[in-house]
Coordinates of C-alpha atoms and ligand atoms in Angstrom, one line a residue:
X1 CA -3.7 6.8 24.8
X2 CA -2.1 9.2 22.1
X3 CA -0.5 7.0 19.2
X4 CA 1.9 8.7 16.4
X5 CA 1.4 5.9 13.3
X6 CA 4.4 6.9 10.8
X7 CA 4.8 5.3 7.4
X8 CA 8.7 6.1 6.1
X9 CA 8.9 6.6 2.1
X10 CA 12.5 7.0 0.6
X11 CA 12.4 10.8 0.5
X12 CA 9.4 11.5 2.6
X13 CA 7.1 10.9 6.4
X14 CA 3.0 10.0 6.5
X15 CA 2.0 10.6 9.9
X16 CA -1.2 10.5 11.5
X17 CA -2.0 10.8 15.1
X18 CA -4.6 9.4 17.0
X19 CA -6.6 9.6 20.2
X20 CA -7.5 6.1 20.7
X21 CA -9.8 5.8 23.4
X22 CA -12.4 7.3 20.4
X23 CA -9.7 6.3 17.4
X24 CA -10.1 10.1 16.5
X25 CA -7.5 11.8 14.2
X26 CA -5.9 14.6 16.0
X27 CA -3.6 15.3 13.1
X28 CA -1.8 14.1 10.2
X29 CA 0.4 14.7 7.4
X30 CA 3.6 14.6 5.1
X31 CA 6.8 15.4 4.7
X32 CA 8.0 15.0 1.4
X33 CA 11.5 15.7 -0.8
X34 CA 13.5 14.6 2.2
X35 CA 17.0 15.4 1.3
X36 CA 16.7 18.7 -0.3
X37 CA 16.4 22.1 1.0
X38 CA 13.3 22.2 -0.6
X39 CA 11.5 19.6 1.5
X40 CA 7.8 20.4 1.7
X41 CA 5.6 19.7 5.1
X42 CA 1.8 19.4 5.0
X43 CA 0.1 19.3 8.1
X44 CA -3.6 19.4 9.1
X45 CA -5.0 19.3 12.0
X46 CA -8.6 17.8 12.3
X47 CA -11.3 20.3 11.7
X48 CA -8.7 23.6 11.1
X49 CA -7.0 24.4 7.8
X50 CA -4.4 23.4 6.2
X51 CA -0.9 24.1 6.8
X52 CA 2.4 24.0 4.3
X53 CA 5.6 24.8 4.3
X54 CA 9.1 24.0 2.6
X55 CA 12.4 24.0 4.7
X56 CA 15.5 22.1 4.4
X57 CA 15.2 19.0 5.7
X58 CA 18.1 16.4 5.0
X59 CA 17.2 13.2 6.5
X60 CA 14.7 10.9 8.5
X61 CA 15.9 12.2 12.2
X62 CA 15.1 16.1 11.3
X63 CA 12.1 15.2 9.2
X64 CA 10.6 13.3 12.2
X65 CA 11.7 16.5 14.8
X66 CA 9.7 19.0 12.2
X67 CA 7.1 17.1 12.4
X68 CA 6.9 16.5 16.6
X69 CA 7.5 20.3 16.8
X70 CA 4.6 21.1 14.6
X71 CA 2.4 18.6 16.7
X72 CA 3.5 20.4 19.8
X73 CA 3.5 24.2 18.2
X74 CA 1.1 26.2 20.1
X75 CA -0.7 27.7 17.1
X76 CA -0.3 24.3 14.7
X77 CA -0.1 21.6 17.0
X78 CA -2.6 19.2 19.1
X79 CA 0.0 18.3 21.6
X80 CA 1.3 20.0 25.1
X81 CA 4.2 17.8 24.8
X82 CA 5.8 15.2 22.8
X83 CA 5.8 13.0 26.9
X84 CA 1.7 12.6 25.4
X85 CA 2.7 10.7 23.0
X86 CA 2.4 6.5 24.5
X87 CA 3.2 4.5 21.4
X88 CA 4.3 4.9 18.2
X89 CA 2.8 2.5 15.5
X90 CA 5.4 2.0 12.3
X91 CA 4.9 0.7 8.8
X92 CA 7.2 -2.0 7.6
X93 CA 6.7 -3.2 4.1
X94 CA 9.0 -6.5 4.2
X95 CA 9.1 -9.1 7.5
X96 CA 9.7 -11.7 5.4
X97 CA 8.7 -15.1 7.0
X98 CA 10.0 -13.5 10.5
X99 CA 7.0 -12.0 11.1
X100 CA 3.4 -13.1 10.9
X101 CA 2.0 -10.8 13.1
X102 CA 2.8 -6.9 14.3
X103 CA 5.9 -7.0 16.9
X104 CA 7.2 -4.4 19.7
X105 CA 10.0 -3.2 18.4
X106 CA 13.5 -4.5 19.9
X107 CA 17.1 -5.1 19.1
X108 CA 16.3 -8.0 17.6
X109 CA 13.3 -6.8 15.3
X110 CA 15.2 -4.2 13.8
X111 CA 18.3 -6.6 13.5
X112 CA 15.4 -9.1 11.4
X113 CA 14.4 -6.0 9.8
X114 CA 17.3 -5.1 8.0
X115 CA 18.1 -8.8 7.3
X116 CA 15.6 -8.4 4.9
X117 CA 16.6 -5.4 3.4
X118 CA 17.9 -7.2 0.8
X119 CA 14.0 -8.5 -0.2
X120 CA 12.6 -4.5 -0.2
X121 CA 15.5 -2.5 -1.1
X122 CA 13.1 0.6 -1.7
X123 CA 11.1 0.7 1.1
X124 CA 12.8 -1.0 4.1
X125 CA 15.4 1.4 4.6
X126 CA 13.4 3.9 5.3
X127 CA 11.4 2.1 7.5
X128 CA 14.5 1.4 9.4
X129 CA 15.1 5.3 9.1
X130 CA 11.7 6.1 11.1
X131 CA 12.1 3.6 13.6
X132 CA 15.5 5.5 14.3
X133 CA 14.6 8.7 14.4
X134 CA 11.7 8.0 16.1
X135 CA 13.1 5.6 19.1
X136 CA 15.6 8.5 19.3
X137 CA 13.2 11.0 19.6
X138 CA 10.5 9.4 21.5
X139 CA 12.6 6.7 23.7
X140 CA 10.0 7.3 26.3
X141 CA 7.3 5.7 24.2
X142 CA 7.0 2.1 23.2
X143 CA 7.0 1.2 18.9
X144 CA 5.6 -1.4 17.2
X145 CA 6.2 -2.5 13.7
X146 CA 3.2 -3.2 11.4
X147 CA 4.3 -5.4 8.7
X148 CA 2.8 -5.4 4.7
X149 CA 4.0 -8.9 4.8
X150 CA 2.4 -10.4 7.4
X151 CA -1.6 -10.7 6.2
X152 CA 0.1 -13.0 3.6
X153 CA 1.6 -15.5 5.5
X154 CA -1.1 -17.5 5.4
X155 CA -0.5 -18.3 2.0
X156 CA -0.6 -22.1 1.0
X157 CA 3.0 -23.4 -0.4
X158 CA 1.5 -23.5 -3.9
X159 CA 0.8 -20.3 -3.9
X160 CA 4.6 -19.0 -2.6
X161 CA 6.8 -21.0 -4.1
X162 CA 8.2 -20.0 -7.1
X163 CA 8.9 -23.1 -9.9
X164 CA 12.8 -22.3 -9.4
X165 CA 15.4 -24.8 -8.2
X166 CA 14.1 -25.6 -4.1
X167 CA 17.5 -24.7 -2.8
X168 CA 16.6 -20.9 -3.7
X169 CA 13.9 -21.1 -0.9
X170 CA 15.9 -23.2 1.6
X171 CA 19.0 -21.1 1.4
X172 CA 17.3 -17.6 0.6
X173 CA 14.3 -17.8 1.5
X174 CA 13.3 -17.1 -2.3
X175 CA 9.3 -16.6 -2.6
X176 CA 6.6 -14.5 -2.4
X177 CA 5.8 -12.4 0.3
X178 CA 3.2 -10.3 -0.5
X179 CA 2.1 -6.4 0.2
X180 CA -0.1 -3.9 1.6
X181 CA -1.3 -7.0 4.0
X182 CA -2.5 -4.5 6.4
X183 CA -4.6 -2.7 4.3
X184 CA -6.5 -6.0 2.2
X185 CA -7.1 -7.0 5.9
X186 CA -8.6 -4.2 6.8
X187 CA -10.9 -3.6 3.7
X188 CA -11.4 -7.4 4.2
X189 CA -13.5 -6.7 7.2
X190 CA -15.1 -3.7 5.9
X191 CA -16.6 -5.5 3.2
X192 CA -17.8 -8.5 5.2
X193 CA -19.9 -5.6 7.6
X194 CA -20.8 -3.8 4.6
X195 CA -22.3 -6.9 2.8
X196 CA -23.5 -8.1 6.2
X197 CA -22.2 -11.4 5.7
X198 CA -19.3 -13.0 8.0
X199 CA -15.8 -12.6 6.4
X200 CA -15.6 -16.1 7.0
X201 CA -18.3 -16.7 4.1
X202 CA -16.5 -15.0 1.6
X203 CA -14.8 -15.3 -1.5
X204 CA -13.2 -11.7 -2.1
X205 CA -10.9 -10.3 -4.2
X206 CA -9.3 -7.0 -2.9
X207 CA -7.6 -4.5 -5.6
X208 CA -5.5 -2.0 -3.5
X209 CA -4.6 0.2 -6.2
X210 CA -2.2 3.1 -5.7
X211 CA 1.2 4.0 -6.7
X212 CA 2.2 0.6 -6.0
X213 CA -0.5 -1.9 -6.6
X214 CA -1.7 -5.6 -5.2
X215 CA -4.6 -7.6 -6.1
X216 CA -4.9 -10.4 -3.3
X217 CA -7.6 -12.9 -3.2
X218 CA -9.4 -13.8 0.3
X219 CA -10.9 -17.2 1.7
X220 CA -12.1 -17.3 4.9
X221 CA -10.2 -14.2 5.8
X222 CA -7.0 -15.2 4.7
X223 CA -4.9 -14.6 2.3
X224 CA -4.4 -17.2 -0.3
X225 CA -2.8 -15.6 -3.0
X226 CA -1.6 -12.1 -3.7
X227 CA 0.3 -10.3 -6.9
X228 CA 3.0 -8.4 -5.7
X229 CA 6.1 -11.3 -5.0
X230 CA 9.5 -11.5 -2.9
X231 CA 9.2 -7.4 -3.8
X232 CA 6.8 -4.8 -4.4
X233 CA 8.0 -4.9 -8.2
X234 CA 5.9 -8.1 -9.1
X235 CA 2.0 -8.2 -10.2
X236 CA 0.5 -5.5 -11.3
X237 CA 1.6 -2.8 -14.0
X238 CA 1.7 0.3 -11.6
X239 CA 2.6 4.0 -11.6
X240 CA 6.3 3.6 -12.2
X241 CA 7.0 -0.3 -11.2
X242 CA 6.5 -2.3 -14.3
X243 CA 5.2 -5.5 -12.8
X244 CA 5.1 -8.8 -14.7
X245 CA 7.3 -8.9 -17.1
X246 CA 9.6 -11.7 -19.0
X247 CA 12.6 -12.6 -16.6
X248 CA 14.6 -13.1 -19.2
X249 CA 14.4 -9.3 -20.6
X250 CA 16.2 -7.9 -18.2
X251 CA 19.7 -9.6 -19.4
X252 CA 18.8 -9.0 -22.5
X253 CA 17.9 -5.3 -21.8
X254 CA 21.4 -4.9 -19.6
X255 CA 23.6 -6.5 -22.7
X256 CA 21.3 -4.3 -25.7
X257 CA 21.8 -0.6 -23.4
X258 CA 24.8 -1.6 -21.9
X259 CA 23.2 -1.6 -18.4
X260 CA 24.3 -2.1 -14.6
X261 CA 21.6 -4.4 -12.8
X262 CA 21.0 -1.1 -10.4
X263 CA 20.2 0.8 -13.5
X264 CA 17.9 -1.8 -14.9
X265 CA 16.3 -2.3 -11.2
X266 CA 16.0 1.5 -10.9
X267 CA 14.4 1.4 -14.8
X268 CA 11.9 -1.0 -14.1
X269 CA 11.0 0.6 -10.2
X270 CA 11.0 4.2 -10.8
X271 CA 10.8 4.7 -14.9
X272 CA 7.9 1.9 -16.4
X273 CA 4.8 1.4 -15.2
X274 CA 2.1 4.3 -16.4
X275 CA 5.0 6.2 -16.7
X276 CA 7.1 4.2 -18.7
X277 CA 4.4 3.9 -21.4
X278 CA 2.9 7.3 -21.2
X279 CA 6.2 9.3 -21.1
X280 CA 3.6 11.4 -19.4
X281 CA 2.7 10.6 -15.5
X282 CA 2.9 8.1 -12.9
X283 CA -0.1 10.0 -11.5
X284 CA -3.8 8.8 -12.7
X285 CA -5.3 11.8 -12.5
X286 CA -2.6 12.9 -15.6
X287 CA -2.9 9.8 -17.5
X288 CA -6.6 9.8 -17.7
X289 CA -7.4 13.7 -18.3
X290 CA -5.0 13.2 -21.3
X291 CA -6.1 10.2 -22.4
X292 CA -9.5 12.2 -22.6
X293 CA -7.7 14.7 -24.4
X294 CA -6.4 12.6 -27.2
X295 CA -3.0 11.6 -25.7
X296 CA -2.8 8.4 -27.5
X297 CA 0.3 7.5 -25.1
X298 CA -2.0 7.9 -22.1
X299 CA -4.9 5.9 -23.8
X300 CA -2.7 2.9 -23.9
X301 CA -1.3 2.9 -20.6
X302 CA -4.9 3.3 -19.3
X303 CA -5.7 0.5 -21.4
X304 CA -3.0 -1.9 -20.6
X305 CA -3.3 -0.6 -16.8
X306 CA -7.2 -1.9 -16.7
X307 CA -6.6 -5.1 -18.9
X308 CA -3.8 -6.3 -16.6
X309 CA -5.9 -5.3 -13.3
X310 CA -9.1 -7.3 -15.1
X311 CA -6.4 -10.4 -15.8
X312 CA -5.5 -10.7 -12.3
X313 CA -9.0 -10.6 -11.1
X314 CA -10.0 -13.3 -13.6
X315 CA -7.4 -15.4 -12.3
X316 CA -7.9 -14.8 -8.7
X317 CA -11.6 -15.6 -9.4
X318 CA -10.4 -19.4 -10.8
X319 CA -8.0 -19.5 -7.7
X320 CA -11.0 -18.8 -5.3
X321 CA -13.6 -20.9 -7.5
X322 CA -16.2 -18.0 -7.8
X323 CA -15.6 -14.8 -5.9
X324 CA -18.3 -12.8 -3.8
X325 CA -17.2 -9.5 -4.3
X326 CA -14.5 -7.3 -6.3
X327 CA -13.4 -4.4 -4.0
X328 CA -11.6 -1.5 -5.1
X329 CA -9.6 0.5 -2.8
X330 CA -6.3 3.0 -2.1
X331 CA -5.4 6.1 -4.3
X332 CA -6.6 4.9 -7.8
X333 CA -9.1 2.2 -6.8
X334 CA -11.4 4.7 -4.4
X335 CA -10.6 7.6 -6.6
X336 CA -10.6 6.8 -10.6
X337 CA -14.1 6.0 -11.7
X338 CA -13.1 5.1 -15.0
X339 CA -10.1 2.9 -14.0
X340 CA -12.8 0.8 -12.5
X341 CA -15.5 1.4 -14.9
X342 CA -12.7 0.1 -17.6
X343 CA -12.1 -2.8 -15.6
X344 CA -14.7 -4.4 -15.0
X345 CA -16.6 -3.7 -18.2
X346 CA -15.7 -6.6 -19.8
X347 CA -16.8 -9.1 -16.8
X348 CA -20.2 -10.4 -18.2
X349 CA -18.4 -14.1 -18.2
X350 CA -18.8 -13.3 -14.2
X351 CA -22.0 -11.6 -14.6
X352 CA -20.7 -8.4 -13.0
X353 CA -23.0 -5.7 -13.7
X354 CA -21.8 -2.0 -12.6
X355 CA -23.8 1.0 -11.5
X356 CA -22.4 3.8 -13.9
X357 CA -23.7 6.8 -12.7
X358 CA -23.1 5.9 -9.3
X359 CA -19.6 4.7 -10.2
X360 CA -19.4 8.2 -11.6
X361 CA -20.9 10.1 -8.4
X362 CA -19.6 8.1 -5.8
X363 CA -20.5 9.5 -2.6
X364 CA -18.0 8.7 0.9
X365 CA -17.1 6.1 2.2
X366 CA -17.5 2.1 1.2
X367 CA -20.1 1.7 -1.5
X368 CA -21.5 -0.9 -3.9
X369 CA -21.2 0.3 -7.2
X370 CA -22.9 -2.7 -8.8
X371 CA -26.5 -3.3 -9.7
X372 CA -28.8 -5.3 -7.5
X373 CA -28.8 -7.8 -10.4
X374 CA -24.7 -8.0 -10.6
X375 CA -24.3 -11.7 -9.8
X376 CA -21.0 -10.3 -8.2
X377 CA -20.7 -7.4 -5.9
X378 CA -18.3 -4.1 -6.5
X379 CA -17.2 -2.4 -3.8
X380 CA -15.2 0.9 -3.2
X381 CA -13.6 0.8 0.2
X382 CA -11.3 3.7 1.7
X383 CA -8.0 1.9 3.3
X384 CA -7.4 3.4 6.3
X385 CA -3.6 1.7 7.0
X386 CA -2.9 3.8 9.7
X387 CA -5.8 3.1 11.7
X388 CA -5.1 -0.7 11.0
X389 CA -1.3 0.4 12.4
X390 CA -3.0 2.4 15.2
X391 CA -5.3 -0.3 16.3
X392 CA -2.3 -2.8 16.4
X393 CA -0.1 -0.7 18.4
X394 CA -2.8 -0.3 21.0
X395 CA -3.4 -4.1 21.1
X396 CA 0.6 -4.6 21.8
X397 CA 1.0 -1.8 23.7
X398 CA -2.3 -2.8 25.7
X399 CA -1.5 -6.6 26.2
Ligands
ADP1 N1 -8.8 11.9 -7.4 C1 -8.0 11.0 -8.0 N2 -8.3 10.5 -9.2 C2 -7.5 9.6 -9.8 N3 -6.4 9.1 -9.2 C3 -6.0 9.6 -8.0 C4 -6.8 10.6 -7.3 N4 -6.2 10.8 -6.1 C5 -5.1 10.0 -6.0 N5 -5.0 9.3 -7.2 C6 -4.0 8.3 -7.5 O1 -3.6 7.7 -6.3 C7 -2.1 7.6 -6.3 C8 -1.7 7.6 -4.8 O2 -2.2 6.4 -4.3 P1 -2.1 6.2 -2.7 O3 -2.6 4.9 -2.4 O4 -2.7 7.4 -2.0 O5 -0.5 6.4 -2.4 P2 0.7 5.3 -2.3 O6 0.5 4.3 -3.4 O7 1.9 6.2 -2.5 O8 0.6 4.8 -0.9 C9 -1.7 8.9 -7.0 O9 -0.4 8.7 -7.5 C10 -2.7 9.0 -8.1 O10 -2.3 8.3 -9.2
UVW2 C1 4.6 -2.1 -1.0 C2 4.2 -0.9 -1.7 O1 4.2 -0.8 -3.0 O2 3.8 0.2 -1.0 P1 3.3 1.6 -1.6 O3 2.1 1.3 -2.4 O4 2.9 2.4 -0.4 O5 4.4 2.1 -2.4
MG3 MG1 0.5 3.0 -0.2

């Protein structure tokens, strides 16, 4: 079976399509700047080169027909027809407590969908955007949704309730939900095979950190606690989303500049984080080549960055009682040696010991980068979302 796995941004479309009878990759790509006319596609198929290109594309609908007539091109594409494609795997950030598991999309799933718009105003729109365009495009196949949110619900009430007044949760459903589920799940069970141990054994603390950016800590499998909250905005300081901060500074910020609460969501979303203190990047690869250049801006927000990601591992060690392993995964986590490097250098309470040069030279694929003698393991671990996504569509489609 052929599966499309999309992943809907705000402006922009991750696909990846598989053949699943050897979960090979037959293409993938993005299309980015959705809503200008100078909307950029990347495409690659597996084993040619590269493709680009910039057109106007002004919403979901024609962003999702660029990319099924590139997949069925006869020079770009993999596909003789768009008929090939059986099932079409999407990711949804927010499921709230409606789902615990990966659905088959119906009426009713996208109605619970957008009832919790509300709880991921940034990314759940779009979701609802790809499901659209795509059930419109492709009503032949079936679509499943693959929810962030749904790893977490195994979360004790301890760990999701916030200490606000109880009629917050009863009538709202006020609480933390909890994101990237699908990949801390899936890294989960990379770790357990590469430590040879069963998952069940282990204490582990995954750090997914990429644009946006979750720490969750692992028992058994399951999640038990996790940093981002009832949105994406709580935890961790990230590329532009400002993570934990005082509640009570954003009325003071909106009386002091005179703000609307969208400006002040938008400001602490899209303009804090790395960029926020930098006034530089949101990207880590900018904020570390100039902190290594003397940007004293960039310094600091690699600083603060590090301490905050080495706070929320100390605490998720004291929530797990000990942890087994420390795994480092997504955009910054497989990618930025010295993010980790700065992380975890000040762990010798936990007797975490790192391998520097081969934290430096890190060859593919999941790796320990501690020492034999590190009393607690390292790991970098490549997410692979859409293969999580994939898989689950096939086991829906399948059943
Ligand atoms: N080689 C690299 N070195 C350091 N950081 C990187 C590198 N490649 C990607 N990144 C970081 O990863 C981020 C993207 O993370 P990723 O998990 O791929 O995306 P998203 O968070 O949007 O899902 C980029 O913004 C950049 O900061
Ligand atoms: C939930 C979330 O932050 O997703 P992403 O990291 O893809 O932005
Ligand atoms: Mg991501």
């Amino acid at each position: 079976m052929k599966i499309l796995v999309i992943n809907c941004g705000s402006s922009s479309i991750k696909y990846q399509l598989y053949n699943m009878e050897k979960e090979e990759v037959l293409a993938k790509g993005l299309v980015e700047r959705i809503g200008s006319e100078q909307s950029i596609l990347n495409h690659q198929v597996t084993g040619k080169e590269k493709w680009v290109e910039t057109a106007e594309i002004l919403d979901h609908r024609q962003g999702l027909n660029k990319v099924l007539a590139i997949l069925t091109d006869d020079q770009l594409g993999v596909l003789a027809s768009v008929d090939e494609v059986g099932a079409v795997g999407h990711r949804v950030v927010h499921g709230g407590e409606d789902f615990a598991q990966s659905v088959v999309i119906d009426q009713e799933v996208i109605q619970a969908i957008q009832k919790n718009v509300d709880l991921a105003p940034l990314h759940n729109p779009p979701n609802l955007l790809g499901i659209d365009a795509a059930q419109h495009s492709l009503p032949h196949a079936s679509h499943v949704a693959v929810f962030d949110t749904a790893f977490h619900q195994t979360m004790p009430t301890h760990s999701y309730l916030y200490a606000l007044p109880r009629v917050l949760y009863r009538k709202h459903k006020v609480r933390r939900y909890g994101f990237h589920g699908t990949s801390h799940q899936y890294v989960a069970h990379q770790a357990a095979e590469l430590l040879g141990r069963p998952l069940e054994e282990l204490k582990l603390i995954s750090c997914h950190i990429g644009n946006g950016a979750s720490c969750t800590a692992i028992e058994n499998g399951l999640s038990i606690d996790t940093s981002m909250g009832m949105t994406p905005l709580e935890g961790l300081m990230m590329g532009t989303r400002c993570g934990d901060i005082d509640p009570a500074i954003v009325p003071f910020v909106m009386a002091k500049e005179e703000l609307t609460l969208g400006e002040v969501t938008s400001m602490m979303n899209k303009h804090s984080g790395l960029v926020g203190v930098s006034g530089l990047s949101s990207d880590m690869r900018e904020i570390t080549e100039g902190a290594f250049e003397g940007d004293k801006n960039a310094r600091l927000a690699l600083e603060m960055y590090t301490y905050r990601l080495r706070k929320q591992i100390g605490a998720y060690t004291a929530a797990l009682d000990g942890v087994d392993a420390i795994i480092f995964t997504a955009g910054v986590g497989e990618n930025a040696s010295i993010v980790r490097e700065w992380t975890v250098n000040r762990m010798n309470y936990l007797g975490v010991e790192l391998d520097r040069e081969k934290n430096a030279d890190l060859p593919k694929g999941p790796q320990v980068i501690s020492t034999p003698e590190s009393q607690v393991k390292v790991l970098v671990i490549p997410t692979d979302e859409e293969l999580m996504i994939a898989r689950e569509t096939r086991r829906l489609v399948r059943d």
